[in-house]
PDB file of C-alpha atoms in Angstrom:
ATOM      1  CA  MET A 960     -20.675   1.800  -2.894  1.00  0.00           C
ATOM      2  CA  SER A 961     -21.163  -0.324   0.180  1.00  0.00           C
ATOM      3  CA  ILE A 962     -19.148  -2.061   2.712  1.00  0.00           C
ATOM      4  CA  ASP A 963     -19.720  -5.753   3.509  1.00  0.00           C
ATOM      5  CA  ILE A 964     -19.844  -6.727   7.129  1.00  0.00           C
ATOM      6  CA  GLY A 965     -20.481 -10.423   7.254  1.00  0.00           C
ATOM      7  CA  GLU A 966     -23.477 -11.089   5.104  1.00  0.00           C
ATOM      8  CA  ILE A 967     -24.727  -7.502   5.537  1.00  0.00           C
ATOM      9  CA  SER A 968     -23.957  -4.905   2.932  1.00  0.00           C
ATOM     10  CA  ILE A 969     -24.049  -1.320   4.455  1.00  0.00           C
ATOM     11  CA  PRO A 970     -23.942   1.692   2.089  1.00  0.00           C
ATOM     12  CA  ASP A 971     -20.762   3.921   2.626  1.00  0.00           C
ATOM     13  CA  LEU A 972     -22.757   7.229   3.407  1.00  0.00           C
ATOM     14  CA  PRO A 973     -24.698   6.039   6.479  1.00  0.00           C
ATOM     15  CA  LEU A 974     -21.775   3.886   7.663  1.00  0.00           C
ATOM     16  CA  PHE A 975     -19.413   6.905   7.583  1.00  0.00           C
ATOM     17  CA  PHE A 976     -21.991   9.270   9.176  1.00  0.00           C
ATOM     18  CA  SER A 977     -22.484   6.790  12.011  1.00  0.00           C
ATOM     19  CA  MET A 978     -18.691   6.643  12.439  1.00  0.00           C
ATOM     20  CA  PHE A 979     -18.279  10.522  12.688  1.00  0.00           C
ATOM     21  CA  LEU A 980     -21.221  10.885  14.962  1.00  0.00           C
ATOM     22  CA  THR A 981     -19.875   8.163  17.196  1.00  0.00           C
ATOM     23  CA  ILE A 982     -16.367   9.873  17.320  1.00  0.00           C
ATOM     24  CA  TYR A 983     -18.118  13.222  18.127  1.00  0.00           C
ATOM     25  CA  LEU A 984     -20.090  11.659  20.965  1.00  0.00           C
ATOM     26  CA  ILE A 985     -17.077   9.946  22.321  1.00  0.00           C
ATOM     27  CA  ALA A 986     -15.112  13.252  22.205  1.00  0.00           C
ATOM     28  CA  TYR A 987     -17.836  15.274  23.848  1.00  0.00           C
ATOM     29  CA  LEU A 988     -18.717  12.690  26.511  1.00  0.00           C
ATOM     30  CA  ILE A 989     -15.269  11.168  27.359  1.00  0.00           C
ATOM     31  CA  VAL A 990     -12.336  12.748  25.769  1.00  0.00           C
ATOM     32  CA  PHE A 991     -13.131  16.405  26.561  1.00  0.00           C
ATOM     33  CA  ARG A 992     -15.413  15.718  29.540  1.00  0.00           C
ATOM     34  CA  ASN A 993     -13.179  17.866  31.911  1.00  0.00           C
ATOM     35  CA  TRP A 994     -13.000  20.752  29.526  1.00  0.00           C
ATOM     36  CA  LYS A 995     -15.106  23.834  30.085  1.00  0.00           C
ATOM     37  CA  PRO A 996     -18.578  23.452  28.706  1.00  0.00           C
ATOM     38  CA  GLN A 997     -18.145  26.407  26.456  1.00  0.00           C
ATOM     39  CA  ILE A 998     -15.330  24.749  24.521  1.00  0.00           C
ATOM     40  CA  ARG A 999     -16.261  21.187  24.651  1.00  0.00           C
ATOM     41  CA  PRO A1000     -18.471  21.248  21.459  1.00  0.00           C
ATOM     42  CA  GLU A1001     -15.701  23.093  19.457  1.00  0.00           C
ATOM     43  CA  ALA A1002     -12.967  20.643  20.708  1.00  0.00           C
ATOM     44  CA  SER A1003     -15.249  17.663  19.605  1.00  0.00           C
ATOM     45  CA  SER A1004     -15.780  19.307  16.270  1.00  0.00           C
ATOM     46  CA  CYS A1005     -11.902  19.520  15.931  1.00  0.00           C
ATOM     47  CA  LEU A1006     -11.593  15.857  16.737  1.00  0.00           C
ATOM     48  CA  ILE A1007     -13.936  14.619  13.945  1.00  0.00           C
ATOM     49  CA  SER A1008     -12.099  17.112  11.640  1.00  0.00           C
ATOM     50  CA  ILE A1009      -8.864  15.307  12.629  1.00  0.00           C
ATOM     51  CA  PHE A1010     -10.348  11.934  11.640  1.00  0.00           C
ATOM     52  CA  HIS A1011     -11.515  13.499   8.320  1.00  0.00           C
ATOM     53  CA  GLY A1012      -9.005  15.909   7.153  1.00  0.00           C
ATOM     54  CA  THR A1013      -5.739  14.003   6.638  1.00  0.00           C
ATOM     55  CA  PRO A1014      -7.298  10.751   5.834  1.00  0.00           C
ATOM     56  CA  ALA A1015      -9.450  12.416   3.108  1.00  0.00           C
ATOM     57  CA  VAL A1016      -6.208  13.875   1.611  1.00  0.00           C
ATOM     58  CA  PHE A1017      -4.638  10.431   1.339  1.00  0.00           C
ATOM     59  CA  LEU A1018      -7.843   8.685   0.226  1.00  0.00           C
ATOM     60  CA  ALA A1019      -8.653  11.480  -2.398  1.00  0.00           C
ATOM     61  CA  THR A1020      -5.074  11.424  -3.809  1.00  0.00           C
ATOM     62  CA  ARG A1021      -5.130   7.750  -4.126  1.00  0.00           C
ATOM     63  CA  ALA A1022      -8.705   7.804  -5.753  1.00  0.00           C
ATOM     64  CA  VAL A1023      -7.577  10.357  -8.289  1.00  0.00           C
ATOM     65  CA  PHE A1024      -4.265   8.964  -9.271  1.00  0.00           C
ATOM     66  CA  SER A1025      -5.608   5.377  -9.361  1.00  0.00           C
ATOM     67  CA  SER A1026      -7.975   6.497 -12.154  1.00  0.00           C
ATOM     68  CA  SER A1027      -7.059   5.931 -15.808  1.00  0.00           C
ATOM     69  CA  SER A1028      -8.705   9.221 -16.754  1.00  0.00           C
ATOM     70  CA  ARG A1029      -8.039  12.300 -14.587  1.00  0.00           C
ATOM     71  CA  SER A1030      -9.960  14.957 -16.575  1.00  0.00           C
ATOM     72  CA  PHE A1031     -12.253  17.467 -14.787  1.00  0.00           C
ATOM     73  CA  SER A1032     -15.107  15.946 -16.743  1.00  0.00           C
ATOM     74  CA  SER A1033     -14.342  12.204 -16.141  1.00  0.00           C
ATOM     75  CA  ALA A1034     -16.969   9.890 -14.876  1.00  0.00           C
ATOM     76  CA  ASN A1035     -16.558   9.242 -11.154  1.00  0.00           C
ATOM     77  CA  THR A1036     -14.937   5.910 -10.144  1.00  0.00           C
ATOM     78  CA  ALA A1037     -16.102   3.736  -7.257  1.00  0.00           C
ATOM     79  CA  ALA A1038     -13.177   4.899  -5.222  1.00  0.00           C
ATOM     80  CA  GLN A1039     -13.822   8.549  -5.895  1.00  0.00           C
ATOM     81  CA  ASN A1040     -17.474   8.097  -4.967  1.00  0.00           C
ATOM     82  CA  THR A1041     -16.363   6.526  -1.657  1.00  0.00           C
ATOM     83  CA  VAL A1042     -14.303   9.511  -0.738  1.00  0.00           C
ATOM     84  CA  LEU A1043     -17.185  11.871  -1.643  1.00  0.00           C
ATOM     85  CA  ASP A1044     -19.458   9.829   0.636  1.00  0.00           C
ATOM     86  CA  PHE A1045     -16.626  10.025   3.445  1.00  0.00           C
ATOM     87  CA  SER A1046     -16.595  13.777   3.283  1.00  0.00           C
ATOM     88  CA  VAL A1047     -20.390  14.142   2.928  1.00  0.00           C
ATOM     89  CA  ALA A1048     -20.755  12.139   6.163  1.00  0.00           C
ATOM     90  CA  TYR A1049     -18.200  14.395   7.917  1.00  0.00           C
ATOM     91  CA  PHE A1050     -19.835  17.675   6.882  1.00  0.00           C
ATOM     92  CA  LEU A1051     -23.229  16.476   7.781  1.00  0.00           C
ATOM     93  CA  THR A1052     -22.026  15.552  11.326  1.00  0.00           C
ATOM     94  CA  ASP A1053     -20.356  18.859  11.610  1.00  0.00           C
ATOM     95  CA  LEU A1054     -23.458  20.629  10.393  1.00  0.00           C
ATOM     96  CA  VAL A1055     -25.470  18.925  12.967  1.00  0.00           C
ATOM     97  CA  HIS A1056     -22.956  20.192  15.535  1.00  0.00           C
ATOM     98  CA  TYR A1057     -23.238  23.755  14.443  1.00  0.00           C
ATOM     99  CA  ILE A1058     -27.066  23.634  14.304  1.00  0.00           C
ATOM    100  CA  VAL A1059     -27.173  22.256  17.887  1.00  0.00           C
ATOM    101  CA  PHE A1060     -24.500  24.274  19.559  1.00  0.00           C
ATOM    102  CA  ASN A1061     -23.919  27.310  17.320  1.00  0.00           C
ATOM    103  CA  PRO A1062     -27.146  28.028  15.350  1.00  0.00           C
ATOM    104  CA  SER A1063     -26.249  31.655  15.072  1.00  0.00           C
ATOM    105  CA  ASP A1064     -22.938  30.871  13.250  1.00  0.00           C
ATOM    106  CA  VAL A1065     -24.472  31.531   9.828  1.00  0.00           C
ATOM    107  CA  LEU A1066     -21.103  31.685   8.078  1.00  0.00           C
ATOM    108  CA  PHE A1067     -20.151  28.017   9.012  1.00  0.00           C
ATOM    109  CA  ILE A1068     -23.525  26.739   8.392  1.00  0.00           C
ATOM    110  CA  GLY A1069     -23.758  28.436   5.040  1.00  0.00           C
ATOM    111  CA  HIS A1070     -20.137  27.077   4.328  1.00  0.00           C
ATOM    112  CA  HIS A1071     -21.180  23.492   5.116  1.00  0.00           C
ATOM    113  CA  LEU A1072     -24.437  23.652   3.251  1.00  0.00           C
ATOM    114  CA  ALA A1073     -22.730  24.977   0.094  1.00  0.00           C
ATOM    115  CA  THR A1074     -19.922  22.308   0.410  1.00  0.00           C
ATOM    116  CA  LEU A1075     -22.504  19.564   0.679  1.00  0.00           C
ATOM    117  CA  PHE A1076     -24.273  20.914  -2.391  1.00  0.00           C
ATOM    118  CA  VAL A1077     -21.100  20.526  -4.414  1.00  0.00           C
ATOM    119  CA  PHE A1078     -20.276  17.167  -3.157  1.00  0.00           C
ATOM    120  CA  LEU A1079     -23.765  15.786  -3.525  1.00  0.00           C
ATOM    121  CA  THR A1080     -24.453  17.008  -6.895  1.00  0.00           C
ATOM    122  CA  CYS A1081     -21.170  15.616  -8.071  1.00  0.00           C
ATOM    123  CA  ARG A1082     -21.855  12.337  -6.420  1.00  0.00           C
ATOM    124  CA  PHE A1083     -25.506  11.826  -6.989  1.00  0.00           C
ATOM    125  CA  LEU A1084     -26.712  14.061  -9.865  1.00  0.00           C
ATOM    126  CA  VAL A1085     -24.088  14.238 -12.540  1.00  0.00           C
ATOM    127  CA  PHE A1086     -21.727  11.353 -11.611  1.00  0.00           C
ATOM    128  CA  HIS A1087     -18.801  13.331 -13.034  1.00  0.00           C
ATOM    129  CA  GLY A1088     -16.316  15.811 -12.018  1.00  0.00           C
ATOM    130  CA  ALA A1089     -14.911  14.094  -8.950  1.00  0.00           C
ATOM    131  CA  CYS A1090     -11.269  14.784 -10.086  1.00  0.00           C
ATOM    132  CA  ALA A1091     -11.943  18.505  -9.905  1.00  0.00           C
ATOM    133  CA  ILE A1092     -13.843  18.262  -6.420  1.00  0.00           C
ATOM    134  CA  LEU A1093     -11.452  15.912  -4.881  1.00  0.00           C
ATOM    135  CA  GLY A1094      -8.540  18.070  -6.065  1.00  0.00           C
ATOM    136  CA  LEU A1095     -10.162  21.095  -4.289  1.00  0.00           C
ATOM    137  CA  LEU A1096     -10.768  18.745  -1.326  1.00  0.00           C
ATOM    138  CA  ILE A1097      -7.085  17.881  -1.171  1.00  0.00           C
ATOM    139  CA  LEU A1098      -6.043  21.571  -1.003  1.00  0.00           C
ATOM    140  CA  ALA A1099      -8.781  22.335   1.596  1.00  0.00           C
ATOM    141  CA  GLU A1100      -7.802  19.472   3.934  1.00  0.00           C
ATOM    142  CA  VAL A1101      -4.010  19.354   3.585  1.00  0.00           C
ATOM    143  CA  THR A1102      -3.776  22.055   6.340  1.00  0.00           C
ATOM    144  CA  SER A1103      -6.369  20.335   8.454  1.00  0.00           C
ATOM    145  CA  ALA A1104      -4.009  18.632  10.973  1.00  0.00           C
ATOM    146  CA  CYS A1105      -2.145  21.732  11.717  1.00  0.00           C
ATOM    147  CA  GLN A1106      -5.226  23.831  11.858  1.00  0.00           C
ATOM    148  CA  ASN A1107      -6.955  21.654  14.392  1.00  0.00           C
ATOM    149  CA  ALA A1108      -4.058  21.415  16.594  1.00  0.00           C
ATOM    150  CA  TRP A1109      -3.910  25.206  16.576  1.00  0.00           C
ATOM    151  CA  THR A1110      -7.605  25.478  17.137  1.00  0.00           C
ATOM    152  CA  LEU A1111      -7.512  23.202  20.144  1.00  0.00           C
ATOM    153  CA  ALA A1112      -4.656  25.127  21.577  1.00  0.00           C
ATOM    154  CA  GLY A1113      -6.471  28.350  20.938  1.00  0.00           C
ATOM    155  CA  ALA A1114      -9.556  27.048  22.615  1.00  0.00           C
ATOM    156  CA  ARG A1115      -7.558  26.581  25.946  1.00  0.00           C
ATOM    157  CA  LYS A1116      -5.019  29.360  25.774  1.00  0.00           C
ATOM    158  CA  ASP A1117      -7.217  31.511  28.059  1.00  0.00           C
ATOM    159  CA  ASP A1118      -7.284  28.836  30.679  1.00  0.00           C
ATOM    160  CA  PRO A1119      -4.965  29.573  33.603  1.00  0.00           C
ATOM    161  CA  GLU A1120      -4.551  25.867  34.281  1.00  0.00           C
ATOM    162  CA  SER A1121      -3.236  25.211  30.758  1.00  0.00           C
ATOM    163  CA  ARG A1122      -0.015  27.240  30.141  1.00  0.00           C
ATOM    164  CA  LEU A1123       0.923  24.658  27.638  1.00  0.00           C
ATOM    165  CA  ALA A1124      -1.717  25.507  25.397  1.00  0.00           C
ATOM    166  CA  VAL A1125      -0.548  29.088  25.197  1.00  0.00           C
ATOM    167  CA  LYS A1126       3.027  27.736  24.244  1.00  0.00           C
ATOM    168  CA  VAL A1127       1.672  25.474  21.598  1.00  0.00           C
ATOM    169  CA  TYR A1128      -0.575  28.274  20.132  1.00  0.00           C
ATOM    170  CA  ASP A1129       2.264  30.787  19.945  1.00  0.00           C
ATOM    171  CA  LEU A1130       4.538  28.206  18.410  1.00  0.00           C
ATOM    172  CA  LEU A1131       1.980  27.046  15.831  1.00  0.00           C
ATOM    173  CA  SER A1132       0.722  30.318  14.700  1.00  0.00           C
ATOM    174  CA  PRO A1133       3.376  31.586  12.398  1.00  0.00           C
ATOM    175  CA  PRO A1134       4.105  28.202  10.595  1.00  0.00           C
ATOM    176  CA  PHE A1135       0.326  27.538  10.348  1.00  0.00           C
ATOM    177  CA  TYR A1136      -0.464  30.923   8.908  1.00  0.00           C
ATOM    178  CA  ALA A1137       2.375  30.589   6.386  1.00  0.00           C
ATOM    179  CA  PHE A1138       1.297  27.053   5.337  1.00  0.00           C
ATOM    180  CA  TYR A1139      -2.339  28.046   5.158  1.00  0.00           C
ATOM    181  CA  SER A1140      -1.421  31.254   3.166  1.00  0.00           C
ATOM    182  CA  ILE A1141       0.469  29.199   0.497  1.00  0.00           C
ATOM    183  CA  VAL A1142      -2.154  26.678   0.123  1.00  0.00           C
ATOM    184  CA  ARG A1143      -5.287  28.772   0.122  1.00  0.00           C
ATOM    185  CA  GLY A1144      -3.710  31.994  -1.140  1.00  0.00           C
ATOM    186  CA  VAL A1145      -1.598  30.453  -3.983  1.00  0.00           C
ATOM    187  CA  LEU A1146      -2.316  26.859  -4.857  1.00  0.00           C
ATOM    188  CA  GLY A1147      -6.028  27.084  -4.237  1.00  0.00           C
ATOM    189  CA  PRO A1148      -6.643  29.842  -6.686  1.00  0.00           C
ATOM    190  CA  LEU A1149      -4.352  28.380  -9.307  1.00  0.00           C
ATOM    191  CA  PHE A1150      -6.313  25.038  -9.285  1.00  0.00           C
ATOM    192  CA  PHE A1151      -9.607  26.918  -9.191  1.00  0.00           C
ATOM    193  CA  GLY A1152      -8.640  28.965 -12.101  1.00  0.00           C
ATOM    194  CA  LYS A1153      -7.516  25.884 -14.031  1.00  0.00           C
ATOM    195  CA  MET A1154     -10.884  24.204 -13.262  1.00  0.00           C
ATOM    196  CA  VAL A1155     -12.986  27.223 -14.171  1.00  0.00           C
ATOM    197  CA  ALA A1156     -11.165  27.667 -17.553  1.00  0.00           C
ATOM    198  CA  PHE A1157     -11.561  23.957 -18.318  1.00  0.00           C
ATOM    199  CA  TYR A1158     -15.406  24.176 -17.842  1.00  0.00           C
ATOM    200  CA  ALA A1159     -15.721  27.610 -19.488  1.00  0.00           C
ATOM    201  CA  ARG A1160     -14.159  26.243 -22.699  1.00  0.00           C
ATOM    202  CA  GLY A1161     -16.842  23.571 -22.781  1.00  0.00           C
ATOM    203  CA  GLY A1162     -14.648  20.676 -21.304  1.00  0.00           C
ATOM    204  CA  ALA A1163     -17.556  19.217 -19.532  1.00  0.00           C
ATOM    205  CA  HIS A1164     -20.185  19.767 -22.237  1.00  0.00           C
ATOM    206  CA  GLY A1165     -22.893  17.074 -22.179  1.00  0.00           C
ATOM    207  CA  VAL A1166     -21.855  15.645 -18.823  1.00  0.00           C
ATOM    208  CA  ILE A1167     -21.930  18.656 -16.317  1.00  0.00           C
ATOM    209  CA  PRO A1168     -24.619  21.420 -17.074  1.00  0.00           C
ATOM    210  CA  ASN A1169     -23.357  24.982 -17.297  1.00  0.00           C
ATOM    211  CA  TRP A1170     -25.589  26.046 -14.308  1.00  0.00           C
ATOM    212  CA  LEU A1171     -24.046  23.356 -12.089  1.00  0.00           C
ATOM    213  CA  TRP A1172     -20.425  24.110 -12.794  1.00  0.00           C
ATOM    214  CA  ILE A1173     -21.000  27.843 -12.464  1.00  0.00           C
ATOM    215  CA  SER A1174     -22.661  26.993  -9.097  1.00  0.00           C
ATOM    216  CA  TRP A1175     -19.599  25.001  -8.139  1.00  0.00           C
ATOM    217  CA  ALA A1176     -17.278  27.877  -9.192  1.00  0.00           C
ATOM    218  CA  LEU A1177     -19.336  30.482  -7.115  1.00  0.00           C
ATOM    219  CA  VAL A1178     -19.202  28.237  -3.990  1.00  0.00           C
ATOM    220  CA  VAL A1179     -15.522  27.581  -4.301  1.00  0.00           C
ATOM    221  CA  GLY A1180     -14.687  31.180  -5.414  1.00  0.00           C
ATOM    222  CA  THR A1181     -16.500  32.385  -2.306  1.00  0.00           C
ATOM    223  CA  ALA A1182     -14.806  29.946  -0.066  1.00  0.00           C
ATOM    224  CA  ILE A1183     -11.396  30.831  -1.317  1.00  0.00           C
ATOM    225  CA  THR A1184     -12.064  34.499  -0.877  1.00  0.00           C
ATOM    226  CA  VAL A1185     -13.385  34.099   2.789  1.00  0.00           C
ATOM    227  CA  SER A1186     -10.197  31.945   3.537  1.00  0.00           C
ATOM    228  CA  ILE A1187      -7.844  34.512   2.206  1.00  0.00           C
ATOM    229  CA  LEU A1188      -9.617  37.322   4.199  1.00  0.00           C
ATOM    230  CA  TRP A1189      -9.545  35.135   7.262  1.00  0.00           C
ATOM    231  CA  ILE A1190      -5.864  34.358   7.242  1.00  0.00           C
ATOM    232  CA  TRP A1191      -4.990  38.021   6.363  1.00  0.00           C
ATOM    233  CA  ASN A1192      -6.899  39.144   9.465  1.00  0.00           C
ATOM    234  CA  LEU A1193      -5.005  36.626  11.470  1.00  0.00           C
ATOM    235  CA  TRP A1194      -1.636  37.869  10.103  1.00  0.00           C
ATOM    236  CA  ILE A1195      -2.758  41.505  11.020  1.00  0.00           C
ATOM    237  CA  ASP A1196      -3.571  40.368  14.535  1.00  0.00           C
ATOM    238  CA  LEU A1197      -0.277  38.557  14.961  1.00  0.00           C
ATOM    239  CA  PHE A1198       1.824  41.519  13.994  1.00  0.00           C
ATOM    240  CA  ARG A1199      -0.353  43.695  16.314  1.00  0.00           C
ATOM    241  CA  GLN A1200       0.365  41.378  19.266  1.00  0.00           C
ATOM    242  CA  ARG A1201       4.033  41.134  18.398  1.00  0.00           C
ATOM    243  CA  LYS A1202       4.336  44.932  18.180  1.00  0.00           C
ATOM    244  CA  ALA A1203       2.374  45.438  21.439  1.00  0.00           C
ATOM    245  CA  SER A1204       4.616  42.748  23.218  1.00  0.00           C
ATOM    246  CA  GLN A1205       7.883  44.693  21.881  1.00  0.00           C
ATOM    247  CA  LEU A1206       6.492  47.954  23.184  1.00  0.00           C
ATOM    248  CA  ARG A1207       5.948  46.577  26.606  1.00  0.00           C
ATOM    249  CA  GLN A1208       9.538  45.052  26.623  1.00  0.00           C
ATOM    250  CA  ASP A1209      10.898  48.443  25.540  1.00  0.00           C
ATOM    251  CA  LYS A1210       9.037  50.227  28.382  1.00  0.00           C
ATOM    252  CA  LYS A1211      10.455  47.836  30.890  1.00  0.00           C
ATOM    253  CA  ILE A1212      13.928  48.333  29.667  1.00  0.00           C
ATOM    254  CA  ARG A1213      13.634  52.175  30.064  1.00  0.00           C
TER     255      ARG A1213
END
C-alpha cells in the first residue's frame, strides 16, 4: 500500500516511520526540552506510543470488521496491511530509541524484535493471518493511553518541582492496574488460546506454515506471561506502599 501526495506515491511503511521519527524528535527537542536529561528519552518514547496506541486500536478494529472474511487464516486486506505497516513503523522507531538510549534493556529490545518478527512475517511473508495479529494488537494497545499517562507521571513523581505528577501517579495506579489486569490477564489469554486452538486444528493449513504460527504463539505467549508477571509485581508493590503508609499513620496517632 502507498499514499499519494500530489503526483508522488509514497509507500506506507517509510512514510509512517518518518512520521514517528519526527514526532520523537519534536518530543525530545521541544516538548520535553525542560525535563531532566535522564527522563527525556522515556518521555519521548511515551509520546510516540500515544500517537500509535489508541489510533492503532481504532484502525485495527475498523480493518478487521470491514473485511468480509475474519478468519485467523484469511488473506490480509489492504486496510489490514496498512495497520501492520503503521505498527511496524512505530516499533522500529521505538527500537531505535532503545538501542540509542537504553542498549542494556535487553527485555524491551527483545520484545520489540520479536513483535516485529510477527508483524513482518504476517505482512510480507505469508500475507495471511492479519485478523489474528490485529486482534492481539487491539488487546495490547487498548491500555496504551492510560499506561502512557501513568508512565509519564511516574517519570516525574520524584521531581520536587512536580507535585502534580505524584498525585496523578497515585490516582491512576489502581484503575490502570485493574484495567491492565483484565485485558492482559483475562482477555488476552482467552484470545490467545482461541488463536492457538484454531491453528493447531489445521485451520491455516496451506497458507501459514506450522513453524510460523508456532513461532507466533511462542512470542505472544511469552509476552502475555511477562505482562502478567509485571502487573502482578506492581500490585504487590502498591499494597506494600499502602501498608507502609498505614503503619506510619498509626504511629502518628499513637
